[in-house]
Coordinates of C-alpha atoms and ligand atoms in Angstrom, one line a residue:
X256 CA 10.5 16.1 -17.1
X257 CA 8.5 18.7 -17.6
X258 CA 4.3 19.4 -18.3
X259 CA 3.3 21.5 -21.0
X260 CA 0.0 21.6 -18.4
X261 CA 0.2 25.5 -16.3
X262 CA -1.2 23.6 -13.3
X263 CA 1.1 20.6 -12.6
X264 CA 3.8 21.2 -10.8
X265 CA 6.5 18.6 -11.1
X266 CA 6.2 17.6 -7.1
X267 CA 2.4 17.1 -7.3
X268 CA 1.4 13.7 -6.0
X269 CA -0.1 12.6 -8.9
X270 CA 2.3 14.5 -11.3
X271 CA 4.4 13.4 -14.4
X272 CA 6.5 10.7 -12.7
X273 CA 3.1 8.8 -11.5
X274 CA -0.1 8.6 -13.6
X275 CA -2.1 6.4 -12.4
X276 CA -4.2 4.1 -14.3
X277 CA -8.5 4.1 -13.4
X278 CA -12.1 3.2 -15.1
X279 CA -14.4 6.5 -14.8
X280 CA -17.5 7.3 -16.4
X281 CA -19.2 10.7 -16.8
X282 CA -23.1 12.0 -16.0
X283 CA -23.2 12.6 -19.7
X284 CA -22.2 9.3 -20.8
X285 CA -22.8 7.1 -17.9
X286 CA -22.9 3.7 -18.9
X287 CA -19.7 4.1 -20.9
X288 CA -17.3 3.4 -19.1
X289 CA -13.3 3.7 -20.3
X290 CA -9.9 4.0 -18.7
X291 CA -8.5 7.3 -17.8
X292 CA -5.1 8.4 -16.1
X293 CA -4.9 10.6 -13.0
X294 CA -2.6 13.9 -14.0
X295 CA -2.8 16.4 -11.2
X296 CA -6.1 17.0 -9.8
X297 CA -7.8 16.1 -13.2
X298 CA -8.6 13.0 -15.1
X299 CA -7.4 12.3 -18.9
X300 CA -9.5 10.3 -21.1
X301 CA -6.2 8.2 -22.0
X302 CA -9.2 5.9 -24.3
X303 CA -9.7 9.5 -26.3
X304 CA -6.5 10.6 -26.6
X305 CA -5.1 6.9 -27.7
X306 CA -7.8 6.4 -29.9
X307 CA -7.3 9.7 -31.8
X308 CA -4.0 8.8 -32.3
X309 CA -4.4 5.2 -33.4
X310 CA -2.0 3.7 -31.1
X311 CA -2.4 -0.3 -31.5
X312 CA -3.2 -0.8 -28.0
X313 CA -6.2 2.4 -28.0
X314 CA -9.6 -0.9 -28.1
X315 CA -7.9 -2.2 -24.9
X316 CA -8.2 1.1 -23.0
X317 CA -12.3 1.6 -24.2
X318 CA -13.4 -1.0 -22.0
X319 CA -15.0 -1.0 -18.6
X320 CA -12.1 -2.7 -16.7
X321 CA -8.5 -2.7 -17.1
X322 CA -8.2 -6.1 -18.0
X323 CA -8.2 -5.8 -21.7
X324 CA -5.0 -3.9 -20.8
X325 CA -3.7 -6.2 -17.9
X326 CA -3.5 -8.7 -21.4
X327 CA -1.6 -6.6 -23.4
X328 CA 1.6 -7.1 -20.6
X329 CA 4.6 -5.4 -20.0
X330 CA 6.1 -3.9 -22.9
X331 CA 2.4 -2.9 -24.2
X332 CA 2.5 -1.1 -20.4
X333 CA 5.7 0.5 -21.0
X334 CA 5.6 1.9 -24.8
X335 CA 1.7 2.8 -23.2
X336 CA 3.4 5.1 -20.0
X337 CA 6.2 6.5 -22.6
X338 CA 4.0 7.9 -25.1
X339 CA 1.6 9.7 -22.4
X340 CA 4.8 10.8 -20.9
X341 CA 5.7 12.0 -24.5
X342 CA 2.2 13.6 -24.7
X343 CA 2.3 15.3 -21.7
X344 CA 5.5 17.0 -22.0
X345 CA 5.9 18.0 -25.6
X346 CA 4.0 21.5 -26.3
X347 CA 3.0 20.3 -29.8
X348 CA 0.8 17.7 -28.3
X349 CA -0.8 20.1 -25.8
X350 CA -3.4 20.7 -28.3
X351 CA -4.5 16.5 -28.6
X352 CA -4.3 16.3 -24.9
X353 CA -6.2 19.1 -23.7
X354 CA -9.8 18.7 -24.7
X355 CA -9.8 15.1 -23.1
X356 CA -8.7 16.5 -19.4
X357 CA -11.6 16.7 -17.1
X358 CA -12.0 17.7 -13.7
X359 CA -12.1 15.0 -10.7
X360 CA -15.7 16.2 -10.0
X361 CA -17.2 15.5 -13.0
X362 CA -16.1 11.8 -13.5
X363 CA -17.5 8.9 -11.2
X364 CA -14.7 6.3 -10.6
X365 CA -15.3 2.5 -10.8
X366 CA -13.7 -0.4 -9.8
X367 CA -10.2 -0.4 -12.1
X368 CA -10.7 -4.3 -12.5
X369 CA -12.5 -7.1 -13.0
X370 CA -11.1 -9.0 -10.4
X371 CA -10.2 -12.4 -11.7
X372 CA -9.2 -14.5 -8.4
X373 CA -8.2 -12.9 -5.5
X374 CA -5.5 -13.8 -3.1
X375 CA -4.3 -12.5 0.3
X376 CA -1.2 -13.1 2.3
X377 CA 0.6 -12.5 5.4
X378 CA 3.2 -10.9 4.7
X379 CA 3.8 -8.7 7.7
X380 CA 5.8 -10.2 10.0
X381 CA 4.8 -8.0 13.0
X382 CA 1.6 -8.5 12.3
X383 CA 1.8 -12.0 12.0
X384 CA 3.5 -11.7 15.8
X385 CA 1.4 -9.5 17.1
X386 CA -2.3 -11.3 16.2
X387 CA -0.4 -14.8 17.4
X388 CA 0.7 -13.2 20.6
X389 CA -2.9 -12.1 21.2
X390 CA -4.6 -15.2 20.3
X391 CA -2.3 -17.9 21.4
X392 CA -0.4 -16.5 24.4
X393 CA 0.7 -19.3 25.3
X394 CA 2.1 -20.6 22.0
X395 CA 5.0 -19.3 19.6
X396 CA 3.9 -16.1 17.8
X397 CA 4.6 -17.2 14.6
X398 CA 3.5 -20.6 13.1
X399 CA 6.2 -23.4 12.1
X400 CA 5.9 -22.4 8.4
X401 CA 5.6 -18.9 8.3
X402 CA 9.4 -17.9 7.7
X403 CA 9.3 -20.6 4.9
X404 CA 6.0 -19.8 2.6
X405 CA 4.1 -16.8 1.8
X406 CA 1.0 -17.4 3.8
X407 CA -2.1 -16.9 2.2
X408 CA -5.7 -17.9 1.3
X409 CA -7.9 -17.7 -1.6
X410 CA -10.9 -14.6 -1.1
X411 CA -14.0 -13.7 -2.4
X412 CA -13.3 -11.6 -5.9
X413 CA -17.2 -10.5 -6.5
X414 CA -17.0 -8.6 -3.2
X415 CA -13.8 -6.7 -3.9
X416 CA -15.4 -2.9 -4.3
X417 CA -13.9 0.3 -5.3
X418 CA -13.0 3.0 -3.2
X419 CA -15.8 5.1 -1.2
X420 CA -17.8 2.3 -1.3
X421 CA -20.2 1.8 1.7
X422 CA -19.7 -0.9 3.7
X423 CA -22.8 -2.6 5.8
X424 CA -22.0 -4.6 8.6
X425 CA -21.8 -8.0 8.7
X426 CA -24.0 -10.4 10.3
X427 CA -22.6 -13.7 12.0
X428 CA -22.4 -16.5 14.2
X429 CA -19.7 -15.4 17.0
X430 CA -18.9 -17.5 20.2
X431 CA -16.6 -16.6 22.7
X432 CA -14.6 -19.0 24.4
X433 CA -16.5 -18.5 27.4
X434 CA -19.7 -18.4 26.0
X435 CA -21.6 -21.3 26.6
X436 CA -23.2 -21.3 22.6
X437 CA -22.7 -19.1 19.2
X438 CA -25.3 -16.7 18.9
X439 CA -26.3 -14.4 15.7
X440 CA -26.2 -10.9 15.2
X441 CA -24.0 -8.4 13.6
X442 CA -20.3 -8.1 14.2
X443 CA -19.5 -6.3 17.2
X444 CA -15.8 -6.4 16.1
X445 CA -15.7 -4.5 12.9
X446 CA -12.3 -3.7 11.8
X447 CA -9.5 -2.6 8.9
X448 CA -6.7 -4.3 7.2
X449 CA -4.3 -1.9 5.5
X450 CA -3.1 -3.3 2.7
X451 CA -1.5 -3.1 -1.0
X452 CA -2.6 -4.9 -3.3
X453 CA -0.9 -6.0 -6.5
X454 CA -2.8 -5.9 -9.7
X455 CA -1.7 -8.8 -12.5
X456 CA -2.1 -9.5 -16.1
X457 CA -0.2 -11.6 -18.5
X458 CA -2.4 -14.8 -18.4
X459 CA -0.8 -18.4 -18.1
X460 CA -1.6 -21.9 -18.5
X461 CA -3.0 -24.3 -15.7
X462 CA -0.1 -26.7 -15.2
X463 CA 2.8 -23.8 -15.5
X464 CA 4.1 -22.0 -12.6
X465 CA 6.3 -18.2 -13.0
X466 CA 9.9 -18.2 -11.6
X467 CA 10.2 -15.6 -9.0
X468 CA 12.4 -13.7 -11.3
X469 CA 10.3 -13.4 -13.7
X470 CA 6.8 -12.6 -11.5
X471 CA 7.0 -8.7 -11.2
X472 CA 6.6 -9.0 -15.2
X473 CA 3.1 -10.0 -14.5
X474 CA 2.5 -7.3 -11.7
X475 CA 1.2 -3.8 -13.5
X476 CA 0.6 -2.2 -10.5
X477 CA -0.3 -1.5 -7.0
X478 CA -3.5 0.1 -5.0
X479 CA -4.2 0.9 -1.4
X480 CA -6.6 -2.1 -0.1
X481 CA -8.9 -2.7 2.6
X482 CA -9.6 -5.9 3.8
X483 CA -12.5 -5.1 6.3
X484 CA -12.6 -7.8 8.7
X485 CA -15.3 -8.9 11.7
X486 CA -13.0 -10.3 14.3
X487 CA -15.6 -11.9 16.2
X488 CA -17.1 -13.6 13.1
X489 CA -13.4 -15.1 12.1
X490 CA -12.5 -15.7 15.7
X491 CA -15.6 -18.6 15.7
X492 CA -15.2 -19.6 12.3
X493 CA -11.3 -19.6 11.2
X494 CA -10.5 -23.1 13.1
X495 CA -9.4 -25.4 10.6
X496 CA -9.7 -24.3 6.8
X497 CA -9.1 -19.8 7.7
X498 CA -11.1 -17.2 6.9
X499 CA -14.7 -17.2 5.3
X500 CA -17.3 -15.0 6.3
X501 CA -15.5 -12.7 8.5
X502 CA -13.4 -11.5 5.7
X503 CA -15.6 -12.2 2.6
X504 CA -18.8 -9.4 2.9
X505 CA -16.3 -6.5 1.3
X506 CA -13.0 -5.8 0.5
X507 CA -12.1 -1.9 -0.7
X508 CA -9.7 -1.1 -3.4
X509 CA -8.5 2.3 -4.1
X510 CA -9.9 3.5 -8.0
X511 CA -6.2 4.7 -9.2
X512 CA -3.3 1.8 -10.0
X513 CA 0.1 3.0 -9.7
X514 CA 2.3 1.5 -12.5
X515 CA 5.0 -0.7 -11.2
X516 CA 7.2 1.4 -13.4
X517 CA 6.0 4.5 -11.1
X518 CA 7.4 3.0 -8.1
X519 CA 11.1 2.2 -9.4
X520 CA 12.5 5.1 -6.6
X521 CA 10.9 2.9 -4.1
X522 CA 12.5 -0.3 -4.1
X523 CA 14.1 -1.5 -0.9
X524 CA 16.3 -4.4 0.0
X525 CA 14.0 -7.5 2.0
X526 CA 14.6 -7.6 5.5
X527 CA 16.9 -10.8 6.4
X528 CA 15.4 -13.7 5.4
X529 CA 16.7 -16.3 7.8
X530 CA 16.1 -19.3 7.5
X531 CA 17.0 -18.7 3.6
X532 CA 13.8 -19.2 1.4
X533 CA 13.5 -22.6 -0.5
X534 CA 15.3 -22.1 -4.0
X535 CA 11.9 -21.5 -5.7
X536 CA 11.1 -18.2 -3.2
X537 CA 14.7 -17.1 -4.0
X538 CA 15.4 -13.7 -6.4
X539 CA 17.8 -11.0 -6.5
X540 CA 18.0 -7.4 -5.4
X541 CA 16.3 -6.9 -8.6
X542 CA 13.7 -9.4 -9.0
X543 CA 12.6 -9.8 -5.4
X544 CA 12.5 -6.5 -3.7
X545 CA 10.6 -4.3 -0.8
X546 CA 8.9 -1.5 -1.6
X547 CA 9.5 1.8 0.5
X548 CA 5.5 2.7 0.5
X549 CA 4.3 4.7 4.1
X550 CA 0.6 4.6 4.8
X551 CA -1.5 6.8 7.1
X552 CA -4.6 5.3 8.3
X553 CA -7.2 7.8 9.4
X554 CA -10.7 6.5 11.6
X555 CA -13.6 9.6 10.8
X556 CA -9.9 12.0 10.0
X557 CA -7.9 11.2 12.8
X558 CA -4.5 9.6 11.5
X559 CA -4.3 6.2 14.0
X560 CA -1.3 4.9 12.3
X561 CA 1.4 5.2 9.8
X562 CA 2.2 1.4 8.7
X563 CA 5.4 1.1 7.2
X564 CA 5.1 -0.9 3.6
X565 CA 8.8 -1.2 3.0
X566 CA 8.9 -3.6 6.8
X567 CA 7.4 -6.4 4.7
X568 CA 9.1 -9.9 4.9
X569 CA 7.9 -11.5 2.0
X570 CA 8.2 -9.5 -1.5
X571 CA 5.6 -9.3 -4.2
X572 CA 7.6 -11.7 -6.5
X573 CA 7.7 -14.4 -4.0
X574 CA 4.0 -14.0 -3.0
X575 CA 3.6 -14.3 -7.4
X576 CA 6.1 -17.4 -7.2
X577 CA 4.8 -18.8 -4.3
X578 CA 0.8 -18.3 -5.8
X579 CA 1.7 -20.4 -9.1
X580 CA 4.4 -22.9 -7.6
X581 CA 2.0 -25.9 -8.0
X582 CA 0.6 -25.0 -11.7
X583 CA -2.0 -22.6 -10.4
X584 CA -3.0 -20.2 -13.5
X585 CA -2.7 -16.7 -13.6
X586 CA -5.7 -14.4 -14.9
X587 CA -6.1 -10.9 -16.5
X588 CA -6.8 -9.2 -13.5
X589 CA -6.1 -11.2 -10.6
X590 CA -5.6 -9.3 -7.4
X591 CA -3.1 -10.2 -4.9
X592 CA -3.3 -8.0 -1.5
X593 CA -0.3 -8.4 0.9
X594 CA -1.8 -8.7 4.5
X595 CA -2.1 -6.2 7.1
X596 CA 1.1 -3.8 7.1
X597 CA 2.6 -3.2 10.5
X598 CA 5.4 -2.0 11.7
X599 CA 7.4 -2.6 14.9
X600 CA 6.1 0.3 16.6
X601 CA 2.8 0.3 18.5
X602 CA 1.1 3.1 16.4
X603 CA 2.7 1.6 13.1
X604 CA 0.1 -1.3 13.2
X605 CA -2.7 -1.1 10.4
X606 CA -5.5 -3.4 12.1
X607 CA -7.5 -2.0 15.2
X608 CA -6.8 -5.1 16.5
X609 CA -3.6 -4.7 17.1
X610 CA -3.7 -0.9 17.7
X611 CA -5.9 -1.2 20.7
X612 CA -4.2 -4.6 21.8
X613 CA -7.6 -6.9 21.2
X614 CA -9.7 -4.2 22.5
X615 CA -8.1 -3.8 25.4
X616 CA -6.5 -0.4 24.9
X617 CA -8.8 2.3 23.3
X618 CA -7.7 4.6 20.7
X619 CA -9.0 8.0 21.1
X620 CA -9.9 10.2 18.1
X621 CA -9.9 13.7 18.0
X622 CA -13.1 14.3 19.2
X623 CA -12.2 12.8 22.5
X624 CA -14.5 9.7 21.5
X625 CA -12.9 6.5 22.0
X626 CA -12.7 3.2 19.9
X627 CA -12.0 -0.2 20.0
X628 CA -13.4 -1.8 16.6
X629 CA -15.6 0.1 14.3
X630 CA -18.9 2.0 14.7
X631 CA -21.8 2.7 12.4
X632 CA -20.8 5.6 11.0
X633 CA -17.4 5.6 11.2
X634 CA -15.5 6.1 8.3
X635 CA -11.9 4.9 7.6
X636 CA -9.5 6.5 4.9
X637 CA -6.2 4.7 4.0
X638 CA -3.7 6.5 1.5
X639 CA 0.2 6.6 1.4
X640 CA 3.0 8.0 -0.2
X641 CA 6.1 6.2 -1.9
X642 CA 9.9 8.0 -3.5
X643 CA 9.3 8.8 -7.2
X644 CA 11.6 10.1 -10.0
X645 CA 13.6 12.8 -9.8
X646 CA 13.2 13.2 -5.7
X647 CA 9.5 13.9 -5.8
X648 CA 7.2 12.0 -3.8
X649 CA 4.0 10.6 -5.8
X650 CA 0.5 10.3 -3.3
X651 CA -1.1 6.5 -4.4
X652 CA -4.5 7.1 -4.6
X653 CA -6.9 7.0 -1.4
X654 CA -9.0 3.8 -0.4
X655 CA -12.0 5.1 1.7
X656 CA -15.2 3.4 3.4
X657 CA -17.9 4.7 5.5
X658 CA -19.6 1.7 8.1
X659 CA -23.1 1.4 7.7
X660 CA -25.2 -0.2 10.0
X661 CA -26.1 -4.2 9.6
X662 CA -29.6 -5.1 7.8
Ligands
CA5 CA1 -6.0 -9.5 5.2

C-alpha cells in the first residue's frame, strides 16, 4: 500500500497501515469541532473529505466527539478505514484529499470521546504482585479472586481529559499507619498509571450481557491512558469499597484512537491462564487475545520504563465480557482502561510506585535529580509502539501531562 502523498513514507508511525481517529478544531473555526485522521505529521479533515463525497456515514464524523461514530459499529468502521485507505492511495483522489490536510500546528486536539462510563481493571499481573507485596507483606500478593475475574472498579468519566492536559494536584485526607490522625493537605504521593485504554461503541440493552467472543466487536479502538493517582490519598481511603478520590481528580487520554483493525499485526497469544477462566471468560486465539503494544514512559524526558502491553493476563474481550456478565449496558463511548502495565523486570513497571519500590528506591532522571513520586512541574509523557501491516511499526499517539501545583 502505497500514498499518493510525497511526504509519507510507508514506515512512518502514523502512516497508511494506522490512521488514527481524533476530534480537532482550528483558530479559524474554533468552536467547530469535527473528527479528523492522523496521516503522517498532518491531520485530514476525514468530516470534509466524507462529506464531499456523500458517504452515508459523513453526519457522524461532523460532530464534536466520536460517539456519533462509536454508534455506527463495526462494519460502518471498516467500509469507513477502506475507503480512506482507497483515498489515500489512488492518485485520482489526490485531488479530494489534498485541500482538507492540515498541519499538526494549526489544529488544537480535543478529547476524541464523550466518555460514557468509565471502567478500570487490573489486568497486570505483576503489578497486581508487586503493589500486594508492598502493601501486605505479610499476606499472599495476589488476592483469592484475582486469577478468576477481571478486577476492576467503576471511575469518574467527567474527569477523563485529553492529552497535554494540566494536571493540579490533588488535595486529601492521608493517614499513615503510624500517624496518630488523618491530616489535609495535598498529595505528597503523586504518581502515573500507564495504561491502554479501550474505546467502545455499539450500544446494548440493560439486562443483556456480550459473549466474550463476540466483545472486540464493540471495541473500535485503543489510546495510551494515564490514570494519575495520589497514593497517600488511596492508601487512607481504599479500605473497603477501592478507589475514590485518589484516583478520581484526572485521568489523561491520548487525542489519537488506533483502530482495532490497525493493530491486527499485534495480536499475541494470553499468557497461561491457570486456573482455566470460568466458561463465560473463555475465547479463542481469535476472540480473546494479547496485544504486542511496548510503552516508554518518560518523567520531564527521561525514559523510566518500557512496560510491556503484550504481558497482560486478562485480554480486552474478557475485561468486555466480564464488564456486561450481570446485564450491565454498554454505551457509545464507554472507556475501559486496562490497569497499570508492568512487566517482570524492575524497570518494566509503569507506576512510580513500583519503580522506586514504595519510595524506597529513587529513580534518577537525567539531570542527576532524584524522584520518588511526582513534583510540581514535572511532566510525564507516555507513548508506545505496536507491529503493523506489512512489517512496519505504527507509533500510537502520545498521552502527556505537566503537574501543577495544588490550589
Ligand atoms: Ca489504574
Amino acid at each position: 500500500m502505497t500514498s499518493t502523498l510525497p511526504d509519507l513514507p510507508a514506515d512512518h508511525p502514523f502512516g497508511l497501515h494506522h490512521l488514527p481517529y481524533g476530534v480537532f478544531s482550528t483558530s479559524g473555526s474554533p468552536d467547530r469541532r469535527r473528527v479528523g485522521v492522523r496521516v503522517g505529521d498532518r491531520v485530514l479533515d476525514l468530516a470534509a473529505l466524507a462529506s464531499d463525497a456523500r458517504v452515508s456515514w459523513s453526519t457522524a464524523l461532523q460532530q464534536p466527539s466520536l460517539n456519533a461514530f462509536l454508534a455506527e459499529g463495526p462494519a460502518t468502521w471498516a467500509a469507513a478505514r477502506a475507503w480512506l485507505q482507497d483515498r489515500l492511495t489512488d492518485p485520482g483522489h489526490r485531488p479530494d484529499v489534498e485541500p482538507h490536510l492540515l498541519d499538526l500546528h494549526e489544529v488544537r486536539l480535543h478529547l476524541p470521546v464523550d466518555v460514557a462510563d468509565y471502567v478500570d481493571f487490573y489486568a497486570s499481573e505483576h503489578h497486581a504482585s508487586n503493589v500486594g507485596s508492598i502493601f501486605r507483606p505479610d499476606g499472599d500478593a495476589l488476592t483469592p479472586n484475582w486469577k478468576h475475574l477481571p478486577i476492576g472498579y467503576h471511575g469518574r468519566s467527567s474527569t477523563v481529559v485529553v492529552s497535554g492536559t494540566d494536571i493540579v494536584r490533588p488535595l486529601g485526607q492521608r493517614k499513615r499507619p503510624q500517624d496518630p490522625a488523618p491530616v489535609f493537605g495535598p498529595s505528597t504521593r503523586l504518581d502515573i498509571e500507564a495504561e491502554l485504554g479501550f474505546v467502545v461503541g455499539g450500544a446494548t440493552q440493560v439486562g443483556t450481557r456480550v459473549p466474550v467472543g463476540e466483545a472486540m466487536s464493540h471495541v473500535f479502538g485503543v489510546a495510551l491512558f494515564n490514570d494519575w493517582s495520589a497514593r497517600d490519598i488511596q492508601a487512607w481511603e481504599y479500605v473497603p469499597l477501592g478507589p475514590f478520590l485518589g484516583k478520581s481528580f484526572a485521568s489523561s487520554l491520548a487525542a489519537w484512537v488506533t483502530p482495532m483493525e490497525a493493530l491486527a499485526s499485534a495480536h499475541v497469544p494470553l499468557p497461561t491462564q491457570d486456573p482455566t477462566p470460568l466458561d463465560y471468560l473463555h475465547g479463542t486465539e481469535e476472540t480473546s487475545y494479547g496485544l504486542d503494544i511496548t510503552m516508554e514512559v518518560r518523567v520531564n524526558g527521561t525514559l523510566v520504563a518500557r512496560p510491556p502491553y503484550r504481558t497482560m493476563y486478562w485480554s480486552p474481550a474478557q475485561m468486555l465480557a466480564h464488564l456486561t456478565v450481570n446485564g450491565a449496558a454498554l454505551s457509545d463511548g464507554d472507556l475501559f482502561a486496562s490497569g497499570t502495565t508492568s512487566g517482570a523486570e524492575p524497570d518494566t513497571r509503569g507506576s512510580l510506585l513500583e519503580l522506586t519500590w514504595n519510595g524506597t528506591e529513587p529513580i534518577t532522571l537525567a539531570d542527576r535529580s532524584t524522584r520518588t513520586f511526582l513534583q510540581d512541574g514535572d511532566e510525564v509523557v507516555i507513548s508506545a509502539s505496536a507491529p503493523g501491516a506489512g512489517g512496519h511499526r505504527i507509533g500510537l499517539g502520545e498521552v502527556s501531562g505537566r503537574v501543577l501545583p495544588a490550589r
